[in-house]
Amino acid sequence: MANYVFLGPPGAGKGTMSEMLAERDGHVHVSTGDILRAEMKADTDLGQQARSYIDAGHLVPDEVVAAIVTKALDTDEVRTRGFILDGYPRTVPQAKRLDATLDAVKLQLDRVVLFEVGQELLIKRLTGRRICRECGAVYHVCFTPPKQADVCDKCGGSLYQRSDDSPETVRERLRVYHEQTEPLIAYYESRGLLLRVPGHQRKHAGFAVLCEHLHL
Ligand code: AMP
């Protein structure tokens, strides 16, 4: 099974595409953002440490995320099913650390998929995103609204906006992406691993485009 890194700005659809591919082909989906949010929800030490960075739209320190990723990757499940890393690495030092980790656990990175989406659409996607407090289903106030405002169609739970999806924090997250994450494009391009995929389509059309580019 191939191992992937999904790269791209916040709102590019990395999480949605990871979930769809993992469901179809059985990969282990490792989202550092999801893991950090779960820690915040459970109010663990790690969650408390991460909260101020996440709420400000900044990156959590490398050592913290690297430890999460090493733990998540070093499993028999990953070795048999393959992985999709969603939201990691986000800096060149993280990418170098990932290379070392993969060597240590005897795994290989096969492809880095870069989802390309224009800035205006990213802002619209992120600021309109709403999530069910109970089941985690994701909606969008314009693109995929729930039948009843702020109520989940699937389980009746209440919908909320991620604290870092507010317009000011979104602007900061995009700035951080351009400054700290974009250099990874050249890093992986020079290794022949990068695959650019247009990410502006809606969910199902976008997944079809992804599969086509990956020859899946
Ligand atoms: P995401 O759900 O991928 O948009 O991540 C949400 C937030 O979690 C980011 O804005 C960061 O604060 C933090 N985070 C997630 N992944 C990383 C990472 N690889 N390095 C540092 N911080 C991260």
Coordinates of C-alpha atoms and ligand atoms in Angstrom, one line a residue:
M1 CA 0.0 0.0 0.0
A2 CA 1.4 3.5 -0.9
N3 CA 2.2 6.0 1.8
Y4 CA 1.2 9.6 1.2
V5 CA 1.8 13.1 2.6
F6 CA -1.1 15.4 1.8
L7 CA 0.1 19.0 1.6
G8 CA -1.6 22.3 1.0
P9 CA -3.0 25.4 2.6
P10 CA -5.7 25.2 5.3
G11 CA -9.0 24.7 3.5
A12 CA -7.5 22.9 0.6
G13 CA -9.5 19.8 1.4
K14 CA -6.6 17.6 2.8
G15 CA -8.8 16.3 5.6
T16 CA -11.8 15.4 3.5
M17 CA -9.7 13.8 0.7
S18 CA -7.7 11.8 3.3
E19 CA -10.8 10.5 4.9
M20 CA -12.3 9.5 1.5
L21 CA -9.1 7.7 0.3
A22 CA -8.5 6.0 3.7
E23 CA -12.1 4.8 3.7
R24 CA -11.8 3.5 0.1
D25 CA -8.3 1.9 0.3
G26 CA -7.8 1.3 4.0
H27 CA -4.9 3.6 4.8
V28 CA -4.4 4.8 8.4
H29 CA -5.3 8.5 8.3
V30 CA -3.0 10.5 10.6
S31 CA -4.1 14.1 11.0
T32 CA -2.0 16.1 13.5
G33 CA -4.7 18.8 13.7
D34 CA -7.4 16.1 14.6
I35 CA -5.1 14.6 17.2
L36 CA -4.3 18.0 18.8
R37 CA -8.0 18.9 18.8
A38 CA -8.8 15.6 20.5
E39 CA -6.2 16.3 23.2
M40 CA -7.7 19.8 23.7
K41 CA -11.2 18.4 24.0
A42 CA -9.9 15.9 26.6
D43 CA -8.0 18.7 28.3
T44 CA -4.8 16.8 28.6
D45 CA -1.4 18.4 29.3
L46 CA -0.6 18.2 25.6
G47 CA -4.0 19.8 24.7
Q48 CA -3.4 22.6 27.1
Q49 CA 0.1 23.2 25.7
A50 CA -1.3 23.2 22.1
R51 CA -4.4 25.4 22.6
S52 CA -2.7 28.9 22.7
Y53 CA -0.8 28.2 19.4
I54 CA -3.9 26.7 17.6
D55 CA -6.2 29.5 18.7
A56 CA -3.7 32.1 17.5
G57 CA -3.3 30.4 14.1
H58 CA 0.3 29.5 14.8
L59 CA 2.2 26.3 14.6
V60 CA 2.5 24.0 17.6
P61 CA 6.3 23.5 18.4
D62 CA 8.0 20.9 16.3
E63 CA 8.9 18.5 19.2
V64 CA 5.3 18.3 20.3
V65 CA 4.0 17.3 16.8
A66 CA 7.0 15.1 16.0
A67 CA 6.3 13.0 19.1
I68 CA 2.6 12.6 18.0
V69 CA 3.6 11.5 14.5
T70 CA 6.3 9.1 15.5
K71 CA 3.8 7.4 17.9
A72 CA 1.1 7.3 15.2
L73 CA 3.4 5.9 12.5
D74 CA 5.3 3.2 14.4
T75 CA 2.5 0.6 14.4
D76 CA 1.8 -2.7 12.7
E77 CA -1.4 -1.3 11.3
V78 CA 0.5 1.4 9.4
R79 CA 3.0 -1.1 8.1
T80 CA 0.2 -3.3 6.7
R81 CA -2.3 -0.6 5.6
G82 CA -0.1 2.3 4.7
F83 CA -0.5 5.9 5.9
I84 CA -1.9 9.3 4.8
L85 CA -0.2 12.1 6.7
D86 CA -2.6 15.1 6.7
G87 CA -1.2 18.4 8.0
Y88 CA 2.3 17.0 8.7
P89 CA 5.0 18.1 7.9
R90 CA 4.3 21.8 7.9
T91 CA 7.9 23.1 8.0
V92 CA 11.2 22.0 6.5
P93 CA 12.6 20.9 9.9
Q94 CA 9.5 18.8 10.3
A95 CA 10.1 17.2 6.9
K96 CA 13.7 16.4 7.7
R97 CA 12.6 14.9 11.0
L98 CA 10.0 12.8 9.2
D99 CA 12.6 11.5 6.8
A100 CA 14.6 10.3 9.9
T101 CA 11.5 8.8 11.5
L102 CA 10.5 6.9 8.4
D103 CA 14.0 5.5 8.1
A104 CA 14.0 4.5 11.8
V105 CA 10.6 2.7 11.5
K106 CA 11.5 1.3 8.0
L107 CA 8.7 3.0 6.1
Q108 CA 8.9 4.8 2.8
L109 CA 7.2 7.9 1.6
D110 CA 5.8 7.3 -1.9
R111 CA 4.1 10.5 -2.9
V112 CA 3.5 14.1 -1.6
V113 CA 0.2 15.4 -3.0
L114 CA -0.1 19.2 -3.1
F115 CA -3.7 20.4 -3.3
E116 CA -3.8 23.8 -5.1
V117 CA -6.7 26.2 -4.3
G118 CA -7.0 29.9 -4.8
Q119 CA -6.8 32.1 -1.7
E120 CA -10.4 33.5 -2.0
L121 CA -11.9 30.0 -2.0
L122 CA -9.8 28.9 0.9
I123 CA -11.1 31.8 3.0
K124 CA -14.7 31.1 2.0
R125 CA -14.3 27.4 2.8
L126 CA -12.7 27.9 6.2
T127 CA -14.9 30.7 7.5
G128 CA -18.1 29.0 6.5
R129 CA -17.1 25.6 7.9
R130 CA -19.3 24.2 10.7
I131 CA -18.8 20.9 12.7
C132 CA -21.1 18.7 14.7
R133 CA -20.2 18.7 18.3
E134 CA -21.5 15.1 18.7
C135 CA -20.4 13.1 15.6
G136 CA -17.8 15.4 13.9
A137 CA -19.7 15.7 10.6
V138 CA -18.6 18.7 8.6
Y139 CA -20.9 21.2 6.9
H140 CA -20.5 24.5 5.1
V141 CA -23.0 27.4 5.5
C142 CA -23.2 27.9 1.7
F143 CA -21.9 24.8 0.0
T144 CA -23.3 22.0 2.2
P145 CA -25.7 23.6 4.7
P146 CA -27.6 21.5 7.2
K147 CA -31.4 21.2 6.7
Q148 CA -31.9 23.2 9.9
A149 CA -29.5 26.0 10.9
D150 CA -26.8 24.8 13.4
V151 CA -28.3 21.3 13.7
C152 CA -26.6 18.2 12.4
D153 CA -28.7 16.3 9.8
K154 CA -27.1 13.0 10.8
C155 CA -27.4 13.0 14.6
G156 CA -29.2 16.1 15.7
G157 CA -26.1 17.4 17.5
S158 CA -25.4 21.1 17.6
L159 CA -22.9 22.6 15.1
Y160 CA -20.0 24.9 16.0
Q161 CA -17.3 26.8 14.3
R162 CA -13.7 25.8 15.0
S163 CA -12.1 28.5 17.1
D164 CA -9.3 28.9 14.5
D165 CA -11.8 29.3 11.6
S166 CA -12.6 32.9 12.5
P167 CA -11.7 35.4 9.8
E168 CA -8.7 36.9 11.7
T169 CA -7.2 33.5 12.6
V170 CA -7.8 32.2 9.1
R171 CA -5.7 35.1 7.7
E172 CA -2.9 34.3 10.1
R173 CA -3.0 30.6 9.3
L174 CA -2.7 31.4 5.6
R175 CA 0.2 33.8 6.3
V176 CA 1.9 31.0 8.3
Y177 CA 1.3 28.6 5.5
H178 CA 3.0 30.9 2.9
E179 CA 5.9 31.6 5.2
Q180 CA 6.6 28.2 6.8
T181 CA 4.9 25.5 4.8
E182 CA 5.3 26.6 1.2
P183 CA 9.1 25.9 1.2
L184 CA 8.2 22.2 1.4
I185 CA 7.0 22.3 -2.2
A186 CA 10.5 22.8 -3.4
Y187 CA 11.8 20.3 -0.8
Y188 CA 9.6 17.5 -2.2
E189 CA 9.8 18.6 -5.8
S190 CA 13.6 18.2 -5.7
R191 CA 13.1 14.7 -4.5
G192 CA 10.7 13.9 -7.3
L193 CA 7.9 13.1 -4.9
L194 CA 5.5 16.0 -5.5
L195 CA 2.2 15.6 -7.4
R196 CA 0.1 18.8 -7.9
V197 CA -3.6 18.2 -7.8
P198 CA -6.3 21.0 -8.4
G199 CA -8.4 21.2 -5.2
H200 CA -11.1 23.7 -6.1
Q201 CA -13.9 21.1 -6.8
R202 CA -16.5 20.0 -4.4
K203 CA -16.0 16.8 -2.4
H204 CA -16.9 14.0 -4.8
A205 CA -15.6 15.7 -8.0
G206 CA -12.4 16.6 -6.1
F207 CA -12.0 13.0 -5.0
A208 CA -12.4 11.7 -8.6
V209 CA -9.7 14.2 -9.7
L210 CA -7.4 13.0 -7.0
C211 CA -7.8 9.3 -7.9
E212 CA -7.2 10.2 -11.6
H213 CA -3.9 12.0 -10.7
L214 CA -2.8 9.1 -8.5
H215 CA -3.9 6.5 -11.2
L216 CA -6.1 4.8 -8.6
Ligands
AMP1 P1 -5.3 21.6 10.8 O1 -6.5 20.8 11.3 O2 -4.3 20.7 10.0 O3 -5.7 22.8 10.1 O4 -4.4 22.0 12.1 C1 -4.9 22.9 13.0 C2 -3.9 23.6 13.8 O5 -3.1 22.5 14.5 C3 -2.8 24.3 13.0 O6 -3.2 25.6 12.7 C4 -1.6 24.3 14.0 O7 -1.8 25.2 15.1 C5 -1.8 22.9 14.6 N1 -1.0 21.9 13.8 C6 -1.5 20.9 13.1 N2 -0.5 20.2 12.4 C7 0.7 20.8 12.8 C8 2.0 20.6 12.5 N3 2.4 19.7 11.6 N4 2.9 21.5 13.0 C9 2.6 22.4 13.9 N5 1.3 22.7 14.2 C10 0.3 21.9 13.7

